[in-house]
C-alpha cells in the first residue's frame, strides 16, 4: 500500500453559530402499562379540542361466512393534513456478522436478490413476516427480543421520547379532502344485507356508469384537479380510510377473482407515499404494540371486535386476544373500550417502537458530503453554491447532539479532511493510491457537528477557493465512493455525492455511449448500466445502512444509466441539473439552492424497512422505487425521505369468495433523526366486486397511469423503448376492447369508454410524449434516464403533473372561488386543455409542468396587464430571457405571484419559471407540452383516438 502524502491547509476560524431547532409537535398519545391507572391529563388530547364524544356501538349481526368489519370507534385523534415531513426506518447499520447471527423466527434468514444472490437478513423477525407476498400465512411469530448488547454501542437516549415533527421551510400542505378532526362514530350493523345494500348503490352512481363517446366529447378534461375516486364503502368505514395521497389502489373495486381481473385488462397495484410530510400525525407510545399473532398485521380501524376481549384480523381472519393494557383508552379515559383507542380510529398512525424492534441501539444521524473538484467541476461554480447552502442550513440538518458530519473531495486523487477537536484549522489528507484506498485517521474524519462546528464552517468557507487553480481533469468517482463507504460502514447514514462528468479513472470508470444521431433509435440507445460496479457498491451500502444521493451537474453525457444504480439500490435520490453553470445558466443556480435547502432540512429516516401486507388471497409480485428487496417482500431502505414514492403490482391468487372487503397495510419501521425507533402504519380498505362493470366503475385512472408508467420503464430497460411504447398503447386498446365486448349491451358507433376511464387515452398519449418514452433526437440520453428515474421514484401527484401539465389563463384572474391561506388570496383559474386551440393571442397563459413552468404572453395581450404585471410599457419591452416576475404594488401582480408561489410550495422540487414571447427560443419547449396537438413524431389526441378506435373495432 502506498503511504499517502499529506499536507495541511490553514483556514481562518469563525465563532460557531448557536444551534436552533424548528419543531412542531403532532398529536401524541402515551399509554399506561396497567389498566388501573388514574385518568390521564388533558395533554393526551389534541390541544384545544374537547374530549371526543363516546358513542355506544349498535348491536350488529354478522354473516356467518365473513367476520364483521371492525367497529371503528368514536373520538380519537384526527388524521392530519400532510405538510411537513415524515421520518425514518429500522435500525440496521450492522455488520454482516451481526446480520448472519440474528435469527429469523419465521424460519428463513436469507433471501434471494434480483440477481439470485443471497443476502442475510434479520429484519424479517423484527418487523414480523406474514404472508404479504403469498397466500399462505406464516406460523405465529412473537416479537423478537434482542439483547441490547448486539451491534455498536451508542450513547443512550434520554428516557421518555418527545414526539416532534420538524416543519419544513417552503413546503405548504396540499389541500386534502379527508378526515380532519375527531371522528364521532356509531358502529353500524355491517351485516350481509347492509353491505349488499351499500354495494347495490353502485348502480345508482350516474356519473360512474355514464358512457362517454371519446370521439364526440372533446372537452372531457376537468377544469379542477382530478380527485382520486372514493371507494364505495359505508360512509362510516370510508370516513376512516387512508388518505389516497398516502396510499391508493389502481382499482377501488377489487375483482373477486384473477379471471375477472384478467378480463378487465386493467393492472392491479398500489401506489404509496408512505413517509409524506404530515402536519398532524397520531403518535402512540405504548409498551405493547397490538398485532395479529399469525400474519403480524398491526391493529387498525378495519379489524372486527368479537367482544371486548377478542379481535379478528382483517387480513388473515385469525382471532386474537386483546391485551390487558389495550383495554384502557387514555383519550376517553375509560376502561373497557378497546375499539375506541387511536390505533382503531386512524388509518395512518405512528408507534414509538420498543426495544424488541431494534437490532442495535438507534444509529446517530451521519452525513457525508463527497465533492467532485476536478477542473470541470470547479469551472461550473457549483461548489460555491453548495458550500453556501450548507453553511446556511448547518443548524437545520435533522439530528440531535449525536449528529456527525464529514467531507471528501476528489479529482484523480482523494482528499479527506480531519476536523479533530482542538485543531486550529481543518487538515487536508491526500490519498493518491486510488487502486487500494485506505482511510487515514478515520476517527477524525466524521466528527460531531455541534462540538466541531467552527472547524466545519471554516472548511465550508474555504473549500470553493481551494481548487480554483486546479488543472486536474480526471475523475475518480468510483474510488471516492469506496472510500466513503468504508468511512460510513460502522454507523450507516447518508452520502451526498456531487459529480459533474463521466468518471474516468479507477474502478467504475466509464466511456461515453451516447451517439446523438441515434438518440431516437429505440434499439441502440443505452438504457442499461455499462458496469455492475455501482449496483454492487449500492448493495454493500444497503447492507450497512448507507444510502447514496447523487447530484449530477453536467453539460456532457455522464452515463446516468450506470451512475444512477448507486442511488437506486441504496434507497437514495437522484438530482440532475443539465448544463449547470453559475454564469451561463444562472436559473439552475437558484433551482439548486432551493432544492438543496429542502434536501438538507427535510425529515429523514435511517435504518428503515418497509413491508406491505394484504388480505389473504391477494399477492404482491413486483415492486417499483429506489430500494433493495430483502426476503421476497421486505424493502430495505437505509434512508427514507418524505419525497419518495413507491408502487407495487398485485394479483388475485385465491378467489375472494365470501369477502365483502379487503385491506392493505404498509408498515415502515425506521429510526428518526432524534434517535427514536418508530413504525408508521397506513391501512386501506376496499370493497370486493363480482361484475366487470363494477371493476371499471372503480378504476382510478391516475393510479393506473402511474403504475403503467413504472412498468413501461422496466420494459424499456429489459426489452426496448418501442416495446414499452407498444405496451402502453395496447393497455388502452385492451381495456376499451374488453369494456366494449363484455359490458356494453348495445354496440354503438364511436369510441366508447366508461366515465372512470375517459382520460385514459389522453394520459397514455401524454406518457408517449414524455421525455422518458418519446421518440426523436432532441432528448439527451441522460435526460431520458433521469425522467425514467423520476417515474420510478416520484409520488403519483408529481408524476401526473410532469406527464400531463396544467394550463391556466392568467390575464383575467379574479378572487372568485379563490383560496385563503395564511392571509393570502390564491386565485383558482380553471385548467385548460393542452392544445394551441385554447390559446388566444390576446391572453397570457401559465403552464405548470411540475419541474418547470412556462408563462406565454400573446402578441396582442392587453397593455394594462403587461404594465401591471411586468412593469414595462408594452409587449416588445418584455425582456427575452426573463425568469422572475417583479413584485409590483398592483392587484394583478399580487394575484399572479401568489398563484405561482402557491403552486411551487406544494412540491419538494423547485420549478424554474420561463417567461416567453412568440419569438422566444423556448417556445418549442412550451408547445411540446401541448399533448393534444400533433408533433413531428407523435399523433394528435384526435388522431390517437382514431387509431385506438380502429384497433378496438377489429
Short mmCIF file of C-alpha atoms in Angstrom, two decimals, residues 561-950:
data_model
loop_
_atom_site.label_atom_id
_atom_site.label_comp_id
_atom_site.label_asym_id
_atom_site.label_seq_id
_atom_site.Cartn_x
_atom_site.Cartn_y
_atom_site.Cartn_z
CA UNK A 561 -27.86 4.76 -16.54
CA UNK A 562 -24.73 3.41 -14.80
CA UNK A 563 -24.21 6.07 -12.11
CA UNK A 564 -27.88 6.04 -11.06
CA UNK A 565 -27.56 2.48 -9.73
CA UNK A 566 -25.65 3.79 -6.70
CA UNK A 567 -28.81 5.60 -5.55
CA UNK A 568 -31.45 3.25 -6.91
CA UNK A 569 -30.34 0.19 -4.95
CA UNK A 570 -29.32 2.03 -1.78
CA UNK A 571 -32.70 3.84 -1.48
CA UNK A 572 -31.15 7.19 -2.37
CA UNK A 573 -32.36 10.10 -4.50
CA UNK A 574 -31.12 11.41 -7.87
CA UNK A 575 -30.94 15.07 -8.83
CA UNK A 576 -29.95 16.19 -12.33
CA UNK A 577 -29.02 19.74 -13.35
CA UNK A 578 -28.41 19.64 -17.07
CA UNK A 579 -25.72 22.08 -18.27
CA UNK A 580 -25.29 23.58 -14.80
CA UNK A 581 -23.11 26.71 -14.88
CA UNK A 582 -23.15 29.62 -12.45
CA UNK A 583 -22.69 32.20 -15.22
CA UNK A 584 -24.03 30.66 -18.45
CA UNK A 585 -27.09 29.09 -16.83
CA UNK A 586 -27.94 31.19 -13.74
CA UNK A 587 -31.53 29.90 -13.35
CA UNK A 588 -30.06 26.49 -12.48
CA UNK A 589 -28.22 28.12 -9.55
CA UNK A 590 -31.50 29.21 -7.95
CA UNK A 591 -33.00 25.79 -8.59
CA UNK A 592 -30.03 24.07 -6.92
CA UNK A 593 -30.18 26.45 -3.93
CA UNK A 594 -33.90 25.93 -3.37
CA UNK A 595 -33.74 22.14 -3.79
CA UNK A 596 -30.66 21.85 -1.58
CA UNK A 597 -32.45 23.72 1.21
CA UNK A 598 -35.31 21.25 1.02
CA UNK A 599 -32.89 18.31 0.75
CA UNK A 600 -30.77 19.36 3.75
CA UNK A 601 -33.64 20.25 6.08
CA UNK A 602 -36.36 17.71 5.24
CA UNK A 603 -37.15 14.89 7.62
CA UNK A 604 -35.09 11.74 7.24
CA UNK A 605 -35.43 8.18 8.50
CA UNK A 606 -32.47 5.87 8.95
CA UNK A 607 -32.18 2.07 9.05
CA UNK A 608 -35.64 1.57 7.60
CA UNK A 609 -37.51 -1.43 6.30
CA UNK A 610 -40.98 -1.42 4.78
CA UNK A 611 -43.40 -4.29 4.34
CA UNK A 612 -46.77 -4.26 2.58
CA UNK A 613 -49.39 -6.77 3.65
CA UNK A 614 -52.74 -7.55 2.10
CA UNK A 615 -55.78 -9.70 2.75
CA UNK A 616 -55.35 -13.43 2.30
CA UNK A 617 -55.98 -14.30 -1.36
CA UNK A 618 -54.18 -11.25 -2.76
CA UNK A 619 -50.47 -11.29 -3.52
CA UNK A 620 -47.77 -8.76 -4.38
CA UNK A 621 -45.28 -9.69 -7.06
CA UNK A 622 -43.34 -6.64 -8.29
CA UNK A 623 -42.01 -3.52 -6.55
CA UNK A 624 -41.10 -0.14 -8.08
CA UNK A 625 -38.96 2.57 -6.48
CA UNK A 626 -35.50 3.06 -5.00
CA UNK A 627 -34.72 0.25 -2.54
CA UNK A 628 -33.35 -3.26 -2.28
CA UNK A 629 -35.77 -6.16 -1.82
CA UNK A 630 -34.91 -8.50 1.04
CA UNK A 631 -36.70 -11.79 1.66
CA UNK A 632 -39.27 -11.51 -1.17
CA UNK A 633 -41.37 -8.81 0.48
CA UNK A 634 -39.22 -6.70 2.79
CA UNK A 635 -37.89 -3.47 1.27
CA UNK A 636 -34.55 -2.32 2.65
CA UNK A 637 -34.41 1.48 2.91
CA UNK A 638 -31.15 2.64 4.56
CA UNK A 639 -32.64 6.14 4.31
CA UNK A 640 -36.25 7.08 3.76
CA UNK A 641 -37.32 10.59 2.82
CA UNK A 642 -40.71 12.33 2.59
CA UNK A 643 -40.42 12.96 -1.16
CA UNK A 644 -40.11 9.32 -2.30
CA UNK A 645 -42.94 7.29 -3.83
CA UNK A 646 -43.27 3.53 -4.37
CA UNK A 647 -45.50 1.27 -6.42
CA UNK A 648 -46.32 -2.45 -6.33
CA UNK A 649 -48.10 -4.79 -8.71
CA UNK A 650 -50.58 -7.33 -7.39
CA UNK A 651 -52.61 -10.34 -8.41
CA UNK A 652 -55.58 -12.28 -7.03
CA UNK A 653 -54.08 -15.66 -6.11
CA UNK A 654 -57.15 -17.15 -4.48
CA UNK A 655 -60.77 -16.27 -5.08
CA UNK A 656 -62.04 -13.66 -2.62
CA UNK A 657 -65.34 -15.52 -2.24
CA UNK A 658 -67.46 -14.53 0.78
CA UNK A 659 -65.39 -11.38 1.29
CA UNK A 660 -67.16 -8.06 1.14
CA UNK A 661 -63.96 -6.05 1.59
CA UNK A 662 -60.18 -6.50 1.52
CA UNK A 663 -57.47 -4.50 3.27
CA UNK A 664 -53.90 -3.40 2.54
CA UNK A 665 -51.38 -2.28 5.13
CA UNK A 666 -47.92 -0.77 4.78
CA UNK A 667 -45.60 -0.67 7.78
CA UNK A 668 -42.45 1.45 7.73
CA UNK A 669 -40.02 0.79 10.60
CA UNK A 670 -37.31 3.45 10.91
CA UNK A 671 -35.01 5.41 13.21
CA UNK A 672 -35.80 9.11 13.41
CA UNK A 673 -33.07 11.76 13.32
CA UNK A 674 -33.70 12.18 17.06
CA UNK A 675 -32.72 8.56 17.66
CA UNK A 676 -36.24 7.17 18.19
CA UNK A 677 -37.34 3.87 16.71
CA UNK A 678 -40.73 4.41 15.08
CA UNK A 679 -43.25 2.50 12.97
CA UNK A 680 -45.51 4.35 10.56
CA UNK A 681 -48.55 2.31 9.52
CA UNK A 682 -51.09 3.06 6.77
CA UNK A 683 -54.16 0.85 6.27
CA UNK A 684 -56.64 0.97 3.38
CA UNK A 685 -59.93 -0.90 2.99
CA UNK A 686 -61.64 -1.51 -0.38
CA UNK A 687 -64.80 -3.37 -1.47
CA UNK A 688 -64.75 -6.65 -3.45
CA UNK A 689 -66.95 -6.86 -6.57
CA UNK A 690 -68.09 -9.69 -8.81
CA UNK A 691 -69.01 -7.95 -12.07
CA UNK A 692 -66.87 -6.43 -14.78
CA UNK A 693 -68.91 -3.23 -14.88
CA UNK A 694 -68.21 -2.68 -11.18
CA UNK A 695 -64.47 -3.18 -11.74
CA UNK A 696 -64.50 -0.46 -14.41
CA UNK A 697 -66.67 1.73 -12.22
CA UNK A 698 -63.97 1.83 -9.54
CA UNK A 699 -60.97 2.36 -11.85
CA UNK A 700 -58.58 5.08 -10.66
CA UNK A 701 -57.23 6.40 -13.97
CA UNK A 702 -54.35 8.37 -12.45
CA UNK A 703 -53.13 5.43 -10.36
CA UNK A 704 -53.44 3.14 -13.42
CA UNK A 705 -51.38 5.59 -15.49
CA UNK A 706 -48.75 5.86 -12.75
CA UNK A 707 -48.40 2.09 -12.38
CA UNK A 708 -48.24 1.59 -16.18
CA UNK A 709 -45.50 4.25 -16.38
CA UNK A 710 -43.42 2.30 -13.84
CA UNK A 711 -43.99 -0.92 -15.77
CA UNK A 712 -43.06 0.82 -19.05
CA UNK A 713 -39.71 1.96 -17.62
CA UNK A 714 -38.92 -1.65 -16.73
CA UNK A 715 -39.99 -2.79 -20.21
CA UNK A 716 -37.79 -0.11 -21.85
CA UNK A 717 -34.74 -1.39 -19.96
CA UNK A 718 -35.42 -5.12 -20.23
CA UNK A 719 -36.69 -5.10 -23.85
CA UNK A 720 -36.70 -1.84 -25.79
CA UNK A 721 -38.24 1.60 -25.88
CA UNK A 722 -40.51 0.64 -28.79
CA UNK A 723 -41.76 -2.39 -26.84
CA UNK A 724 -42.63 -0.16 -23.91
CA UNK A 725 -44.46 2.31 -26.14
CA UNK A 726 -46.43 -0.51 -27.79
CA UNK A 727 -47.35 -1.91 -24.39
CA UNK A 728 -48.72 1.47 -23.26
CA UNK A 729 -50.91 1.80 -26.36
CA UNK A 730 -52.06 -1.81 -26.02
CA UNK A 731 -53.12 -1.17 -22.42
CA UNK A 732 -55.66 1.37 -23.71
CA UNK A 733 -56.79 -0.79 -26.64
CA UNK A 734 -57.19 -3.93 -24.50
CA UNK A 735 -59.16 -2.27 -21.69
CA UNK A 736 -61.55 -0.41 -24.02
CA UNK A 737 -61.96 -3.55 -26.17
CA UNK A 738 -62.84 -5.60 -23.11
CA UNK A 739 -65.29 -2.95 -21.97
CA UNK A 740 -66.93 -2.87 -25.41
CA UNK A 741 -67.13 -6.65 -25.72
CA UNK A 742 -68.18 -7.59 -22.19
CA UNK A 743 -70.01 -4.64 -20.63
CA UNK A 744 -71.79 -2.76 -23.41
CA UNK A 745 -75.08 -4.49 -24.14
CA UNK A 746 -75.68 -2.47 -27.31
CA UNK A 747 -72.77 -1.79 -29.67
CA UNK A 748 -72.59 1.89 -30.50
CA UNK A 749 -70.57 3.77 -33.11
CA UNK A 750 -67.62 5.86 -31.95
CA UNK A 751 -65.08 5.06 -29.24
CA UNK A 752 -66.96 4.24 -26.04
CA UNK A 753 -65.33 4.39 -22.61
CA UNK A 754 -66.65 4.21 -19.06
CA UNK A 755 -66.65 7.61 -17.36
CA UNK A 756 -63.88 6.45 -14.98
CA UNK A 757 -61.51 5.79 -17.92
CA UNK A 758 -62.44 8.80 -20.04
CA UNK A 759 -58.96 10.31 -19.54
CA UNK A 760 -57.04 7.04 -20.05
CA UNK A 761 -56.18 7.56 -23.77
CA UNK A 762 -55.18 11.18 -23.06
CA UNK A 763 -52.87 10.21 -20.19
CA UNK A 764 -51.24 7.40 -22.18
CA UNK A 765 -50.67 9.78 -25.12
CA UNK A 766 -49.09 12.20 -22.61
CA UNK A 767 -46.77 9.38 -21.43
CA UNK A 768 -45.76 8.64 -25.03
CA UNK A 769 -44.81 12.31 -25.44
CA UNK A 770 -42.94 12.48 -22.12
CA UNK A 771 -39.12 12.53 -22.23
CA UNK A 772 -38.88 9.03 -20.78
CA UNK A 773 -40.73 7.44 -23.71
CA UNK A 774 -40.79 9.90 -26.62
CA UNK A 775 -39.02 9.26 -29.92
CA UNK A 776 -36.94 11.86 -31.75
CA UNK A 777 -33.35 13.04 -31.50
CA UNK A 778 -33.96 16.05 -29.26
CA UNK A 779 -33.83 14.14 -25.96
CA UNK A 780 -30.39 13.63 -24.48
CA UNK A 781 -29.76 10.15 -23.12
CA UNK A 782 -29.03 11.30 -19.55
CA UNK A 783 -32.17 13.45 -19.65
CA UNK A 784 -34.25 10.42 -20.73
CA UNK A 785 -32.71 8.26 -18.00
CA UNK A 786 -33.33 10.95 -15.36
CA UNK A 787 -37.00 11.18 -16.37
CA UNK A 788 -37.24 7.38 -16.05
CA UNK A 789 -35.70 7.65 -12.56
CA UNK A 790 -38.35 10.23 -11.66
CA UNK A 791 -41.14 7.95 -12.91
CA UNK A 792 -39.86 5.20 -10.59
CA UNK A 793 -39.36 7.40 -7.55
CA UNK A 794 -41.90 10.24 -7.70
CA UNK A 795 -45.13 10.17 -5.69
CA UNK A 796 -48.11 9.92 -8.06
CA UNK A 797 -49.26 13.53 -7.63
CA UNK A 798 -45.96 14.87 -9.04
CA UNK A 799 -45.63 12.19 -11.70
CA UNK A 800 -49.05 13.09 -13.14
CA UNK A 801 -48.18 16.79 -13.29
CA UNK A 802 -44.95 16.06 -15.17
CA UNK A 803 -46.84 13.74 -17.52
CA UNK A 804 -49.87 15.93 -18.18
CA UNK A 805 -49.12 19.58 -17.28
CA UNK A 806 -51.79 22.03 -16.12
CA UNK A 807 -52.53 25.06 -18.32
CA UNK A 808 -54.18 28.22 -16.93
CA UNK A 809 -55.20 31.54 -18.44
CA UNK A 810 -53.80 34.22 -16.11
CA UNK A 811 -54.52 37.61 -17.67
CA UNK A 812 -58.03 37.63 -16.24
CA UNK A 813 -57.55 36.25 -12.70
CA UNK A 814 -60.22 37.14 -10.15
CA UNK A 815 -60.82 36.42 -6.47
CA UNK A 816 -63.93 34.40 -7.29
CA UNK A 817 -63.53 30.89 -5.86
CA UNK A 818 -60.08 31.81 -4.50
CA UNK A 819 -58.45 30.03 -1.57
CA UNK A 820 -57.49 31.99 1.54
CA UNK A 821 -54.29 30.63 3.07
CA UNK A 822 -52.36 32.50 5.80
CA UNK A 823 -53.90 35.85 4.87
CA UNK A 824 -53.07 35.29 1.21
CA UNK A 825 -55.70 35.12 -1.51
CA UNK A 826 -54.84 32.39 -4.02
CA UNK A 827 -56.78 32.59 -7.31
CA UNK A 828 -58.06 29.28 -8.71
CA UNK A 829 -58.33 29.65 -12.51
CA UNK A 830 -59.83 26.74 -14.47
CA UNK A 831 -57.49 24.15 -16.03
CA UNK A 832 -57.48 24.25 -19.84
CA UNK A 833 -56.89 21.54 -22.40
CA UNK A 834 -53.33 21.24 -23.69
CA UNK A 835 -53.93 22.45 -27.21
CA UNK A 836 -52.94 25.56 -29.16
CA UNK A 837 -56.67 25.87 -29.90
CA UNK A 838 -57.08 27.04 -26.31
CA UNK A 839 -54.52 29.85 -26.67
CA UNK A 840 -55.53 33.34 -27.66
CA UNK A 841 -53.05 35.97 -28.82
CA UNK A 842 -54.98 38.39 -26.61
CA UNK A 843 -54.17 36.44 -23.45
CA UNK A 844 -51.39 35.27 -21.12
CA UNK A 845 -51.10 31.65 -20.01
CA UNK A 846 -49.23 29.71 -17.32
CA UNK A 847 -48.23 26.09 -17.97
CA UNK A 848 -47.26 24.13 -14.85
CA UNK A 849 -45.29 21.06 -15.96
CA UNK A 850 -44.16 20.03 -12.48
CA UNK A 851 -40.41 20.62 -12.64
CA UNK A 852 -40.68 23.65 -14.96
CA UNK A 853 -43.21 26.43 -15.60
CA UNK A 854 -43.81 28.45 -18.77
CA UNK A 855 -45.61 31.78 -18.94
CA UNK A 856 -46.60 32.51 -22.55
CA UNK A 857 -47.60 36.07 -23.40
CA UNK A 858 -49.72 36.52 -26.52
CA UNK A 859 -48.70 39.21 -29.03
CA UNK A 860 -51.92 41.14 -28.55
CA UNK A 861 -52.05 40.78 -24.77
CA UNK A 862 -53.53 43.86 -23.09
CA UNK A 863 -51.18 46.76 -22.43
CA UNK A 864 -52.68 47.21 -18.99
CA UNK A 865 -51.88 43.62 -17.95
CA UNK A 866 -48.29 43.86 -19.28
CA UNK A 867 -47.76 47.10 -17.42
CA UNK A 868 -49.34 45.90 -14.16
CA UNK A 869 -47.52 42.53 -14.10
CA UNK A 870 -44.16 43.14 -15.82
CA UNK A 871 -43.70 46.81 -15.14
CA UNK A 872 -42.90 47.55 -18.79
CA UNK A 873 -44.91 49.73 -21.21
CA UNK A 874 -45.62 47.20 -23.97
CA UNK A 875 -45.17 43.67 -25.33
CA UNK A 876 -41.89 44.46 -27.12
CA UNK A 877 -40.35 45.66 -23.85
CA UNK A 878 -40.72 42.29 -22.09
CA UNK A 879 -37.09 41.03 -21.68
CA UNK A 880 -36.19 37.99 -23.81
CA UNK A 881 -34.71 35.78 -21.05
CA UNK A 882 -36.97 36.75 -18.19
CA UNK A 883 -37.32 34.15 -15.38
CA UNK A 884 -38.65 36.27 -12.49
CA UNK A 885 -41.71 38.45 -12.12
CA UNK A 886 -41.17 41.82 -10.46
CA UNK A 887 -43.19 42.31 -7.24
CA UNK A 888 -45.33 45.32 -8.13
CA UNK A 889 -47.91 47.04 -6.00
CA UNK A 890 -50.83 46.12 -8.28
CA UNK A 891 -53.71 43.68 -7.83
CA UNK A 892 -52.73 41.74 -10.99
CA UNK A 893 -49.11 41.32 -9.87
CA UNK A 894 -50.15 40.25 -6.36
CA UNK A 895 -52.59 37.64 -7.69
CA UNK A 896 -50.18 36.07 -10.19
CA UNK A 897 -47.24 35.95 -7.79
CA UNK A 898 -49.47 34.44 -5.08
CA UNK A 899 -50.73 31.79 -7.51
CA UNK A 900 -47.25 30.81 -8.76
CA UNK A 901 -45.83 30.75 -5.20
CA UNK A 902 -48.70 28.55 -4.06
CA UNK A 903 -48.10 26.09 -6.90
CA UNK A 904 -44.38 25.96 -6.08
CA UNK A 905 -44.92 25.44 -2.37
CA UNK A 906 -46.81 22.22 -2.96
CA UNK A 907 -43.81 20.26 -4.23
CA UNK A 908 -40.35 19.36 -2.94
CA UNK A 909 -38.51 20.49 -6.10
CA UNK A 910 -38.26 24.00 -7.50
CA UNK A 911 -39.75 24.65 -10.96
CA UNK A 912 -37.99 27.41 -12.89
CA UNK A 913 -40.37 29.93 -14.47
CA UNK A 914 -39.60 30.83 -18.10
CA UNK A 915 -41.45 33.86 -19.46
CA UNK A 916 -41.74 33.50 -23.23
CA UNK A 917 -42.94 35.66 -26.08
CA UNK A 918 -43.94 34.47 -29.53
CA UNK A 919 -40.41 34.65 -30.96
CA UNK A 920 -38.71 33.14 -27.87
CA UNK A 921 -36.29 30.22 -28.47
CA UNK A 922 -38.11 28.42 -25.64
CA UNK A 923 -41.45 28.49 -27.45
CA UNK A 924 -40.90 24.96 -28.92
CA UNK A 925 -40.46 23.59 -25.36
CA UNK A 926 -43.76 25.20 -24.38
CA UNK A 927 -45.55 23.84 -27.46
CA UNK A 928 -44.06 20.37 -26.99
CA UNK A 929 -46.17 20.08 -23.83
CA UNK A 930 -49.36 20.66 -25.81
CA UNK A 931 -50.25 16.99 -25.52
CA UNK A 932 -53.36 17.19 -27.70
CA UNK A 933 -51.56 18.66 -30.72
CA UNK A 934 -49.61 16.84 -33.40
CA UNK A 935 -45.80 16.92 -33.41
CA UNK A 936 -43.25 15.70 -35.96
CA UNK A 937 -43.01 12.31 -34.29
CA UNK A 938 -46.33 11.91 -32.46
CA UNK A 939 -50.04 11.88 -33.20
CA UNK A 940 -52.52 14.46 -32.05
CA UNK A 941 -55.07 13.38 -29.44
CA UNK A 942 -57.83 13.07 -32.04
CA UNK A 943 -55.61 11.01 -34.36
CA UNK A 944 -54.65 8.81 -31.41
CA UNK A 945 -58.34 8.24 -30.61
CA UNK A 946 -58.99 7.23 -34.24
CA UNK A 947 -56.09 4.76 -34.04
CA UNK A 948 -57.48 3.31 -30.79
CA UNK A 949 -60.97 3.07 -32.29
CA UNK A 950 -59.64 1.23 -35.33
#
